[in-house]
GROMACS .gro file of C-alpha atoms in nm:
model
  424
    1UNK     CA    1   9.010   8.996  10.457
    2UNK     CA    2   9.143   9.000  10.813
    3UNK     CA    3   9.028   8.739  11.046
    4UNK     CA    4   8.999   8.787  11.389
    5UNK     CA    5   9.055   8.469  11.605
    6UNK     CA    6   8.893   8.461  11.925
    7UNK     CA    7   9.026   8.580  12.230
    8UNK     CA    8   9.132   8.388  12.549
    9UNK     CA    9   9.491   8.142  12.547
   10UNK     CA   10   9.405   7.785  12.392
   11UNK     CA   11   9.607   7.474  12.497
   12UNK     CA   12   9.898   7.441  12.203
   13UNK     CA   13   9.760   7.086  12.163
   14UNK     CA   14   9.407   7.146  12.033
   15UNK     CA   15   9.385   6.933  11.695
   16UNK     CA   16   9.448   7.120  11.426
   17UNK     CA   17   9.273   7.146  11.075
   18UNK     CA   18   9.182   6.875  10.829
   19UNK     CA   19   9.461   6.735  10.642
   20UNK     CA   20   9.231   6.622  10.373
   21UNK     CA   21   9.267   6.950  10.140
   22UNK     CA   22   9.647   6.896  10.114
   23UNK     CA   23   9.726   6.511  10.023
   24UNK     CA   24  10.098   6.466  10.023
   25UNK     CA   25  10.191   6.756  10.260
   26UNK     CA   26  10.178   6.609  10.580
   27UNK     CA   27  10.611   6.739  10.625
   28UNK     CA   28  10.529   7.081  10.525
   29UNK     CA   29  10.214   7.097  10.766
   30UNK     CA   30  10.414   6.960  11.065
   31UNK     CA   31  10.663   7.217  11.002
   32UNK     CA   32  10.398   7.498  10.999
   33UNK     CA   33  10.216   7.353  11.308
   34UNK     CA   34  10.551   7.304  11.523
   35UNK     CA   35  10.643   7.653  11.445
   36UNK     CA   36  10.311   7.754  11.535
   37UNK     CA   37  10.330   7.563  11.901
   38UNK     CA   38  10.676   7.731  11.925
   39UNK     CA   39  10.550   8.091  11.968
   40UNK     CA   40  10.234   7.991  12.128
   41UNK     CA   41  10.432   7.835  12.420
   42UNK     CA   42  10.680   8.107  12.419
   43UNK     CA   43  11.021   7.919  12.403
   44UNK     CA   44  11.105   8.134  12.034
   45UNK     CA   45  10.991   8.340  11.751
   46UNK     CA   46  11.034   8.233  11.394
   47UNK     CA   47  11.021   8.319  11.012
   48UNK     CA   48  10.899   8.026  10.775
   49UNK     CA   49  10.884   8.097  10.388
   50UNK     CA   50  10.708   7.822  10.164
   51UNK     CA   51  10.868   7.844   9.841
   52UNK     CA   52  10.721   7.745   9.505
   53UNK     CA   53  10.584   7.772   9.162
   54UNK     CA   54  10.259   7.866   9.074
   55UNK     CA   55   9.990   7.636   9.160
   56UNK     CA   56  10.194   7.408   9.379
   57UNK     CA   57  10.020   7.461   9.728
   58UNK     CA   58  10.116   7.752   9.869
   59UNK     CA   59   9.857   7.972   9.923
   60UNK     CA   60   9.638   7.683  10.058
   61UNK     CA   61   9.978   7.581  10.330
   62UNK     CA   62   9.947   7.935  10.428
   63UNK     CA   63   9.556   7.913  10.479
   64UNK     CA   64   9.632   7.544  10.725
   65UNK     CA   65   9.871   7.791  10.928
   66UNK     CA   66   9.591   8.030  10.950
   67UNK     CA   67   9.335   7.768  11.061
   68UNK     CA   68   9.565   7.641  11.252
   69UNK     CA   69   9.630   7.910  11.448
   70UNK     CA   70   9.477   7.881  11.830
   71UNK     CA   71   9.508   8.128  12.069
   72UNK     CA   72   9.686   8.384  11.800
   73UNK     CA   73   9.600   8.669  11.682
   74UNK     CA   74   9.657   8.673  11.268
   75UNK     CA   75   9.744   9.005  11.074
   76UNK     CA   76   9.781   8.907  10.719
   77UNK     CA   77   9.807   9.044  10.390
   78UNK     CA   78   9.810   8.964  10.030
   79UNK     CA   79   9.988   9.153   9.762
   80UNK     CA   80   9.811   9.297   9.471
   81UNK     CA   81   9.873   9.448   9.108
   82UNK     CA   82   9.649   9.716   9.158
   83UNK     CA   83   9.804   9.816   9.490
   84UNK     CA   84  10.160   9.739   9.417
   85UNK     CA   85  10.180  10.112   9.329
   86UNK     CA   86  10.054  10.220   9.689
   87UNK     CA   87  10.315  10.302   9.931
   88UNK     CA   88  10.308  10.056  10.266
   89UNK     CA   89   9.937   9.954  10.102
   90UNK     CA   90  10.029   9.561  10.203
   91UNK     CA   91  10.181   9.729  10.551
   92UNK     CA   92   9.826   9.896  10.634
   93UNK     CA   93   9.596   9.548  10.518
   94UNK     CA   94   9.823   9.358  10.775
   95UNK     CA   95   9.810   9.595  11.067
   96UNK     CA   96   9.465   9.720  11.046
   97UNK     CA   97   9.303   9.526  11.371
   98UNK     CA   98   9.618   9.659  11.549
   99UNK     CA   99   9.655  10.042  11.471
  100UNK     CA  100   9.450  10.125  11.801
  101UNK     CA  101   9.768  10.027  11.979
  102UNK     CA  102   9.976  10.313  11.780
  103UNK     CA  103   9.965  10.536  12.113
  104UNK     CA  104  10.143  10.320  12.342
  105UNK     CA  105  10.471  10.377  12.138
  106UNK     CA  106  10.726  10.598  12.194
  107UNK     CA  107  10.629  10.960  12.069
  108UNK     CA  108  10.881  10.972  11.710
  109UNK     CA  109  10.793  10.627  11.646
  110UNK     CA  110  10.376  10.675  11.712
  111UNK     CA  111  10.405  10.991  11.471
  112UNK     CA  112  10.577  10.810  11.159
  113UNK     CA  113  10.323  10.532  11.193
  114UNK     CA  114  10.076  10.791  11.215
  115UNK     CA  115  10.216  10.972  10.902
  116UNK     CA  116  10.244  10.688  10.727
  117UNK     CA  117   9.907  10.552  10.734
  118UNK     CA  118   9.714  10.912  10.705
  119UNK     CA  119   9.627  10.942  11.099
  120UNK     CA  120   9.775  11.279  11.051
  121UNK     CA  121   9.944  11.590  10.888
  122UNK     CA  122  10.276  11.493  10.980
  123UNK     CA  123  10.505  11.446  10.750
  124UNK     CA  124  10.804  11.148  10.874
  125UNK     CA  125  11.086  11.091  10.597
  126UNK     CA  126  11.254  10.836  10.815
  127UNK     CA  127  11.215  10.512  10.683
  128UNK     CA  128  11.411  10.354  10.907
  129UNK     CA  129  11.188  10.512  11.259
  130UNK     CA  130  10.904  10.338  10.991
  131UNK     CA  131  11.033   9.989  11.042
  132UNK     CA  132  11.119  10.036  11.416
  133UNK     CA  133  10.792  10.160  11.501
  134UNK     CA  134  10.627   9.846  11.308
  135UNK     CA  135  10.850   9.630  11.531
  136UNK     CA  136  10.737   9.785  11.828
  137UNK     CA  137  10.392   9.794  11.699
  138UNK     CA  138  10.413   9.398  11.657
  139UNK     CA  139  10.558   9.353  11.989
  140UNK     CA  140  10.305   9.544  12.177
  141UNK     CA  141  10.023   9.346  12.012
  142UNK     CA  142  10.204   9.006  12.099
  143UNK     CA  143  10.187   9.100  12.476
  144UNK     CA  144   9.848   9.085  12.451
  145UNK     CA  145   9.831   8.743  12.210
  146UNK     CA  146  10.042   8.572  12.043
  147UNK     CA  147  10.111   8.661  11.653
  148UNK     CA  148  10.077   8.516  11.330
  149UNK     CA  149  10.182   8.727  11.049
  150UNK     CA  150  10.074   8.527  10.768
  151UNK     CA  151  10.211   8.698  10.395
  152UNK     CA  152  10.126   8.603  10.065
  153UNK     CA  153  10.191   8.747   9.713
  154UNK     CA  154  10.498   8.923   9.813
  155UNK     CA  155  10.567   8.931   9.458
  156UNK     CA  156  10.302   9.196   9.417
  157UNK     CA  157  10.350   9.419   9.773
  158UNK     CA  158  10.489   9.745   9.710
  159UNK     CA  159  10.842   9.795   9.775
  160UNK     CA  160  10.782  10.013  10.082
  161UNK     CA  161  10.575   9.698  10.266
  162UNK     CA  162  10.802   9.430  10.161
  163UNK     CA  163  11.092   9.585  10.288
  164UNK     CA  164  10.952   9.680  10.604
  165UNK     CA  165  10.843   9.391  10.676
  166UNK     CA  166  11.156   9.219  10.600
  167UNK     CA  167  11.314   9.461  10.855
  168UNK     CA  168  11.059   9.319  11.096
  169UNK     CA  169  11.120   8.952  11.008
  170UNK     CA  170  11.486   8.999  11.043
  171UNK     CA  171  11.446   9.125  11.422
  172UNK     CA  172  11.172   8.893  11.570
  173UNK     CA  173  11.357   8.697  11.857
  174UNK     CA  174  11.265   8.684  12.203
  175UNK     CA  175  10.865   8.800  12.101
  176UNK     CA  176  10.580   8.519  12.043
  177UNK     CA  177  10.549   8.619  11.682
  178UNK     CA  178  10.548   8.405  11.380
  179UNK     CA  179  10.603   8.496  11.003
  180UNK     CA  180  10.462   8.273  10.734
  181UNK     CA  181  10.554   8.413  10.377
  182UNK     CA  182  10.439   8.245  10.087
  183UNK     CA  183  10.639   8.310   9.770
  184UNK     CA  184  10.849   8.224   9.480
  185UNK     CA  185  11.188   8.161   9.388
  186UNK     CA  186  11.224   8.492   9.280
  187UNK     CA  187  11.001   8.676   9.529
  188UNK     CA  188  11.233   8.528   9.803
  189UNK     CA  189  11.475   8.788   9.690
  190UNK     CA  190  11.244   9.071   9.811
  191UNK     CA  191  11.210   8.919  10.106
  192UNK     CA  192  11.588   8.874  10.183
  193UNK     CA  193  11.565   8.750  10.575
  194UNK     CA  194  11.893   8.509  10.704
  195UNK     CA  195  11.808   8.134  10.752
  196UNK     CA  196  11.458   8.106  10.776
  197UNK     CA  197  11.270   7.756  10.820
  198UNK     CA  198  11.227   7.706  10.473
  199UNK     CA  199  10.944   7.447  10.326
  200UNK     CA  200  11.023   7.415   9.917
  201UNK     CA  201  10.779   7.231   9.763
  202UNK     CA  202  10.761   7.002   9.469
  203UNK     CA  203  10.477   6.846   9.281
  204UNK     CA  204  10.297   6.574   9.397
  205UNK     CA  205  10.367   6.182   9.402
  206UNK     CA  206  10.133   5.968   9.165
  207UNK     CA  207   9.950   5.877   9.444
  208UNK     CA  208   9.882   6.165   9.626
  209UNK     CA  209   9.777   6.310   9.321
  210UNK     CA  210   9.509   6.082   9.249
  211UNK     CA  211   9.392   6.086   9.621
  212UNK     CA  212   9.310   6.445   9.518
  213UNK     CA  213   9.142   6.367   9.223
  214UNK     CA  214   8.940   6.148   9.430
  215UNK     CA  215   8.871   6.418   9.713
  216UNK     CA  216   8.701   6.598   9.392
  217UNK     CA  217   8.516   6.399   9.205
  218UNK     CA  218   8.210   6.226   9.224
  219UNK     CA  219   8.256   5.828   9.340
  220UNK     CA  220   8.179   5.724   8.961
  221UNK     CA  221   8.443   5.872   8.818
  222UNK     CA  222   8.599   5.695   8.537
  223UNK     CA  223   8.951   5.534   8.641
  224UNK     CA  224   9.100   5.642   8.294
  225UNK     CA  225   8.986   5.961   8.318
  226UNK     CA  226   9.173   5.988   8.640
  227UNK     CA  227   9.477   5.841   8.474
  228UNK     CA  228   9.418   6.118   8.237
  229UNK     CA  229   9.406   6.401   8.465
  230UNK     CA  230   9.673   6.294   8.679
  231UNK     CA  231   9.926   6.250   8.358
  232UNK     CA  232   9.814   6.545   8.239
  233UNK     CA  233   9.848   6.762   8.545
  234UNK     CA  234  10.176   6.662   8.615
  235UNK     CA  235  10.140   6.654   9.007
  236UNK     CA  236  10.048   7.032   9.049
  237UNK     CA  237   9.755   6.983   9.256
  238UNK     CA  238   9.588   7.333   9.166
  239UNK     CA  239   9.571   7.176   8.788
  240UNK     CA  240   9.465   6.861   8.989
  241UNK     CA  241   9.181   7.016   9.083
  242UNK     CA  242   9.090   7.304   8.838
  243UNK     CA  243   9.121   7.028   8.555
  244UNK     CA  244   8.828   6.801   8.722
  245UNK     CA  245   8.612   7.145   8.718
  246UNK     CA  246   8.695   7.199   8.338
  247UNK     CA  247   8.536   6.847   8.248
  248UNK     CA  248   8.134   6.761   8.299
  249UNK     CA  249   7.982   6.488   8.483
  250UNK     CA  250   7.937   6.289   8.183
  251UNK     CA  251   8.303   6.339   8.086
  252UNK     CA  252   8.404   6.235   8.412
  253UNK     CA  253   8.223   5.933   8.435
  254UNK     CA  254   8.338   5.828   8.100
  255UNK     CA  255   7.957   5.854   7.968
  256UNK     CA  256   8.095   6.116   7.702
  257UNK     CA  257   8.443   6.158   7.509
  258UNK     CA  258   8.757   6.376   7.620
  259UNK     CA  259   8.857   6.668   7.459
  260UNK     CA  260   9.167   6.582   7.236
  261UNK     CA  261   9.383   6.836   7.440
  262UNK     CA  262   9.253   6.911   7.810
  263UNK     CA  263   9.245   7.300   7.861
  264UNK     CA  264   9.562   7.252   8.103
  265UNK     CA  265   9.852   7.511   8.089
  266UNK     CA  266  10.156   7.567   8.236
  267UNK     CA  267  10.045   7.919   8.308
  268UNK     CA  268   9.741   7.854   8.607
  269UNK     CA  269   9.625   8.207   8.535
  270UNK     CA  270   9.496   8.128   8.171
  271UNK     CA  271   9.385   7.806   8.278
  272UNK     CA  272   9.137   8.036   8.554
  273UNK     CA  273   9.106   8.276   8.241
  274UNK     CA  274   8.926   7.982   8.042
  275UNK     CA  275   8.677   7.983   8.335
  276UNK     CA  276   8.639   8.343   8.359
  277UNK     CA  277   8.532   8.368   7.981
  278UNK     CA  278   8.247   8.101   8.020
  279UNK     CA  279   8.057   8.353   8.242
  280UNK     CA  280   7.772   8.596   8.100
  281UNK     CA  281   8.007   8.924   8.032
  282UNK     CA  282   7.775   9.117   8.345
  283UNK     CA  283   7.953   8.845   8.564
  284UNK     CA  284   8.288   8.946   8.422
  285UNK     CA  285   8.261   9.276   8.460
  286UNK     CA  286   8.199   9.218   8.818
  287UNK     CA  287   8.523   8.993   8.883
  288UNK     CA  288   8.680   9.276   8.681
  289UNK     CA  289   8.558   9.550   8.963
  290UNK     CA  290   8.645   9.328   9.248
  291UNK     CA  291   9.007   9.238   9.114
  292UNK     CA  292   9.087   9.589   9.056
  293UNK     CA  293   8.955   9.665   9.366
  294UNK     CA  294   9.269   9.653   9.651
  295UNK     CA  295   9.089   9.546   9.937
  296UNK     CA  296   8.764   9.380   9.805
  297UNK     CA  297   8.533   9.617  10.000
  298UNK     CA  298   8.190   9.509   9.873
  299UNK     CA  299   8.011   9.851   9.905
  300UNK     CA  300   8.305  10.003   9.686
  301UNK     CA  301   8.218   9.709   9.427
  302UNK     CA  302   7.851   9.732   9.404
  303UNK     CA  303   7.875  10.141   9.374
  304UNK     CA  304   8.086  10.123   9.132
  305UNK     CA  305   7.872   9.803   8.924
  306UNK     CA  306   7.595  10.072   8.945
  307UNK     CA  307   7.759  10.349   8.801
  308UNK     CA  308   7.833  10.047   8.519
  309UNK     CA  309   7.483  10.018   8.486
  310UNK     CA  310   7.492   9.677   8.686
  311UNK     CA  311   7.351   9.521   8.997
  312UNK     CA  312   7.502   9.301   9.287
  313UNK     CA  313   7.368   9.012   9.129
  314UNK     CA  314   7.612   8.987   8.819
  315UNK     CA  315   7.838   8.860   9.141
  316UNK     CA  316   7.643   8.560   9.191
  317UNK     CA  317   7.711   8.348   8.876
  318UNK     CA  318   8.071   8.361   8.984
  319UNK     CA  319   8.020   8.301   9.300
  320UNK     CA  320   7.864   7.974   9.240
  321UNK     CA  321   8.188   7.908   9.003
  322UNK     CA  322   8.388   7.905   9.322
  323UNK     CA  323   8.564   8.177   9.117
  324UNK     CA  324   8.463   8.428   9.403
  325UNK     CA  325   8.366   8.436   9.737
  326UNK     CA  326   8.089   8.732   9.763
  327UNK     CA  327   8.045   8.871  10.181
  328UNK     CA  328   8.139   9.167  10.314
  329UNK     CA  329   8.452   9.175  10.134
  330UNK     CA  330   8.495   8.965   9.756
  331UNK     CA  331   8.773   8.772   9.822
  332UNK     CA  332   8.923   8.515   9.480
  333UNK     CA  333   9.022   8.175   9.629
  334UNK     CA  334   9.365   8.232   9.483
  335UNK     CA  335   9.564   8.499   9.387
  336UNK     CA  336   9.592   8.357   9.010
  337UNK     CA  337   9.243   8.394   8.993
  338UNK     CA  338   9.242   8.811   9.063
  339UNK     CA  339   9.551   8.806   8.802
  340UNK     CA  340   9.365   8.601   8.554
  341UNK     CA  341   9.058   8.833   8.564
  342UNK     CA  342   9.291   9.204   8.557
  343UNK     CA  343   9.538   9.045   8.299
  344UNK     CA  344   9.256   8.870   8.073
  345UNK     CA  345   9.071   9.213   7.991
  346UNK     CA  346   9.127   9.428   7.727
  347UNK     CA  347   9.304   9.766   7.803
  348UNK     CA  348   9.022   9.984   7.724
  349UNK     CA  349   8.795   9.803   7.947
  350UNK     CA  350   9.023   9.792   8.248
  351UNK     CA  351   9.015  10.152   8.201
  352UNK     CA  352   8.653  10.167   8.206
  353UNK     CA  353   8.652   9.983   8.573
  354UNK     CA  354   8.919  10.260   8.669
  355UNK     CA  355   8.734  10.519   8.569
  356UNK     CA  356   8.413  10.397   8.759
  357UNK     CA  357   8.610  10.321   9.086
  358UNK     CA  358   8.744  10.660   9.049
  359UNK     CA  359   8.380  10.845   9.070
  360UNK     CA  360   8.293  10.622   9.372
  361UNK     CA  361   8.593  10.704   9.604
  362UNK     CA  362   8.484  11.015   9.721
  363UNK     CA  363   8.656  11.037  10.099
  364UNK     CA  364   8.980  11.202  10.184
  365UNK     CA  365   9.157  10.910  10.306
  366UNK     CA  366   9.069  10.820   9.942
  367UNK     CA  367   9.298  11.022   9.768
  368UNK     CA  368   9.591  10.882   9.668
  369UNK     CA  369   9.401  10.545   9.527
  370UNK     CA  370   9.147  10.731   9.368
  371UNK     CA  371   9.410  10.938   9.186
  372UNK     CA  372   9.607  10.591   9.084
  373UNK     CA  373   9.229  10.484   8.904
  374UNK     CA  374   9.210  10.777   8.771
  375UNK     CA  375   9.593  10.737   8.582
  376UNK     CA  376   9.498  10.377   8.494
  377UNK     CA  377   9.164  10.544   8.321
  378UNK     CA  378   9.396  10.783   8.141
  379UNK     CA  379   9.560  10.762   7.836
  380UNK     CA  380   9.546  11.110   7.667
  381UNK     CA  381   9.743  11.362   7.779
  382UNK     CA  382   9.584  11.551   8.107
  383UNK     CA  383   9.725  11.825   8.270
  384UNK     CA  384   9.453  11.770   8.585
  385UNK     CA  385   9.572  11.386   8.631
  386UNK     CA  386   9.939  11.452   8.603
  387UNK     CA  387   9.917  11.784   8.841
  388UNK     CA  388   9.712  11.517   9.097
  389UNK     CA  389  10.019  11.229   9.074
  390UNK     CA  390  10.250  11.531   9.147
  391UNK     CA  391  10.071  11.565   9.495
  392UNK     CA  392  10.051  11.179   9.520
  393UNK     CA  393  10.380  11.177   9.484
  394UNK     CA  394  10.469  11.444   9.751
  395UNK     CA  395  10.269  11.243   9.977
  396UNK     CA  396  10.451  10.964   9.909
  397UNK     CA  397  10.794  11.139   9.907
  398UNK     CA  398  10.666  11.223  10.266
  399UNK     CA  399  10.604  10.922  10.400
  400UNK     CA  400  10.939  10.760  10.277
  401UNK     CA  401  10.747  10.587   9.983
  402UNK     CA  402  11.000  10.668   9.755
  403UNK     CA  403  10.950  10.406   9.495
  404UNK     CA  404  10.634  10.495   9.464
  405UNK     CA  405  10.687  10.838   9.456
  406UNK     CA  406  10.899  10.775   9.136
  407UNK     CA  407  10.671  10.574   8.949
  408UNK     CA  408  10.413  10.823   9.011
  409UNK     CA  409  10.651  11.093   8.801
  410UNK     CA  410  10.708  10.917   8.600
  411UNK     CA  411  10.315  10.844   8.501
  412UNK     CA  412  10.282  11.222   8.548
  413UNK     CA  413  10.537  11.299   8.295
  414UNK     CA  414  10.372  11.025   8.055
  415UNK     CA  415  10.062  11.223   8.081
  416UNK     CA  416  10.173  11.583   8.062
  417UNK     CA  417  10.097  11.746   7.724
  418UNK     CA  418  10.405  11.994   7.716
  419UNK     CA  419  10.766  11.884   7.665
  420UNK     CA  420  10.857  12.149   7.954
  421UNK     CA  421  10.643  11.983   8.171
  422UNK     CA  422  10.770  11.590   8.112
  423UNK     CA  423  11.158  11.745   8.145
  424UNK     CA  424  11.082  11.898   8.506
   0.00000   0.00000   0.00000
């Protein structure tokens, strides 16, 4: 969900944040704030990229750049399974709040932004007037503020955004923008951009890792059960803190045994999973919706929860589990927790979501995602579906998604019931 700071210039000084929420990153956060005061103050632009594993911290860095960004403007977006499929999907979540400034471009470069995000009939091939005409986008915006563009997930953007924004990242200099990507190892080859600041982290020292354990637990925690925790969690401070929500009070205050094994694993998502599962299964249903969902729109959600034969209110038992944040938008407080939900469900009932969000996206602008529910819903052979990604695909084609035009073919052929049809 895009948040809109508020207007007016702010001294580059103002305090930032609270430091509390990320114990043994004060390096990483003076790096991200000194950036920040860089391109507020106008003397250069920059590209950061916070590198790590799962769990590690980066998500929640990328959120202290977001707070701590005064007097900016943030466009941000966050990559997704369900949208990775979507040509420039992660382009059109970041520059939303900014496509109002489209017409002050130069006339080629206003028409493929137009084409590409379905503000007209044209139909713009040139992926490289794409990328220029995001640059110029960016640059128009900054006049007014400056920008944070704050990117997370890259390792689920479709190939059309990433690149493009790559393109961008590669070309900032003299404007007061600021890129913030948070990825992996291996997502920092789709996001090839030459000598950027770089933060890498690492797990935690001992003792920051039991001032986070503190930060979370109630003041009579037991000191071996810390000891336990913090062995056990090996200085990843998301396992820091989702292992203190596995355990009860009792546990934690040493009133009642340990499990043998804490339900720690290398892989966060299954750890989130083991959460997920303790929910009534209306309240799983519901994270299912919203995680297959792209953008979390909550009137999208709830209409398709009714056509489920379910209510608003199956949201609220996760909600109180932190595992979801329930507003205008349902937004998961980390991207392992959407993954856990989608990944955890059986294939027969992720196609029952699809199907659902299928019969509730009913608008024209609607199209292209509706038609990608409607292959995930699909399994039999059907000539309608596959005939529908062949337009997709066009569309696609059109607007230099060619990636995704591909991989829509190549569902099309998978669902066509003639061998003529799959050859063509």
């Amino acid at each position: 969900m895009m948040r809109e700071p508020a207007q007016g210039a702010q001294s580059p000084t103002v305090a930032g944040p609270d430091r509390r929420g990320l114990r043994g990153r004060d390096a990483e956060i003076d790096a991200i704030e000194r950036l920040l005061n860089e391109v507020r103050t106008g003397s250069r632009a920059g590209v950061m990229t916070i590198v790590g594993d799962v769990g590690l911290g980066k998500s929640a860095l990328l959120e202290h750049a977001i707070a701590a960004a005064n007097g900016m403007r943030v466009l941000r977006c966050v990559g997704a399974p369900t949208e990775a499929t979507l040509p420039f999907a992660g382009l059109s979540q970041m520059l939303r709040p900014i496509l109002g400034l489209i017409g002050q471009l130069p006339g080629p470069q206003a028409a493929a932004l137009r084409s590409v995000f379905g503000l007209s009939e044209d139909q713009v091939e040139d992926r490289f007037l794409i990328s220029v005409g995001v640059l110029s986008l960016l640059s128009e915006a900054a006049e007014q503020m400056p920008l944070l563009c704050a990117v997370d997930e890259v390792r689920w953007l479709d190939h059309e955004s990433a690149d493009v924004l790559a393109f961008v990242a590669r070309r900032i200099e003299a404007e007061p923008i600021a890129f913030v990507v948070a990825l992996s190892e291996e997502g920092a080859l789709r996001f090839a951009v030459p000598d950027p600041r770089r933060v890498l982290l690492s797990p935690l020292a001992e003792e920051d890792a039991r001032a986070v354990v503190r930060d979370v637990t109630p003041a009579g925690v037991s000191p071996s059960v810390v000891d336990r925790i913090v062995r056990t969690a090996d200085g990843v401070p998301l396992l820091l803190t989702e292992l203190v929500s596995s355990l009860t009070p009792d546990q934690l205050e040493g009133r009642a045994p340990l499990p043998d094994a804490l339900p720690v694993s290398p892989d966060v998502e299954a750890l989130y999973l083991g959460r997920v599962r303790t929910l009534p299964a209306s309240s799983q249903t519901a994270l299912l919706v919203a995680a297959a969902t792209p953008l979390g729109e909550l009137k999208t959600i709830a209409a398709a929860l009714q056509v489920m034969g379910l209510g608003e209110e199956a949201l609220e038992e996760a909600a109180r589990g932190r595992l979801v944040d329930v507003k205008d938008y349902v937004t998961f407080p980390h991207p392992a927790v959407r993954l856990a939900v989608y990944a955890g469900a059986s294939s027969a009932y992720r196609r029952r979501v699809h199907d659902a969000l299928a019969s509730v996206l009913v608008e024209d602008t609607d199209e292209d995602l509706r038609v990608w529910h409607r292959a995930h819903a699909t399994i039999a052979p059907d000539e309608d579906v596959a005939k529908q990604l062949e337009r997709s695909a066009d569309r696609s084609a059109a607007r230099s998604g060619c990636a995704t035009a591909a991989t829509a073919l190549e569902r099309a052929a998978a669902l066509r019931g003639d061998e003529t049809g799959r050859a063509r």
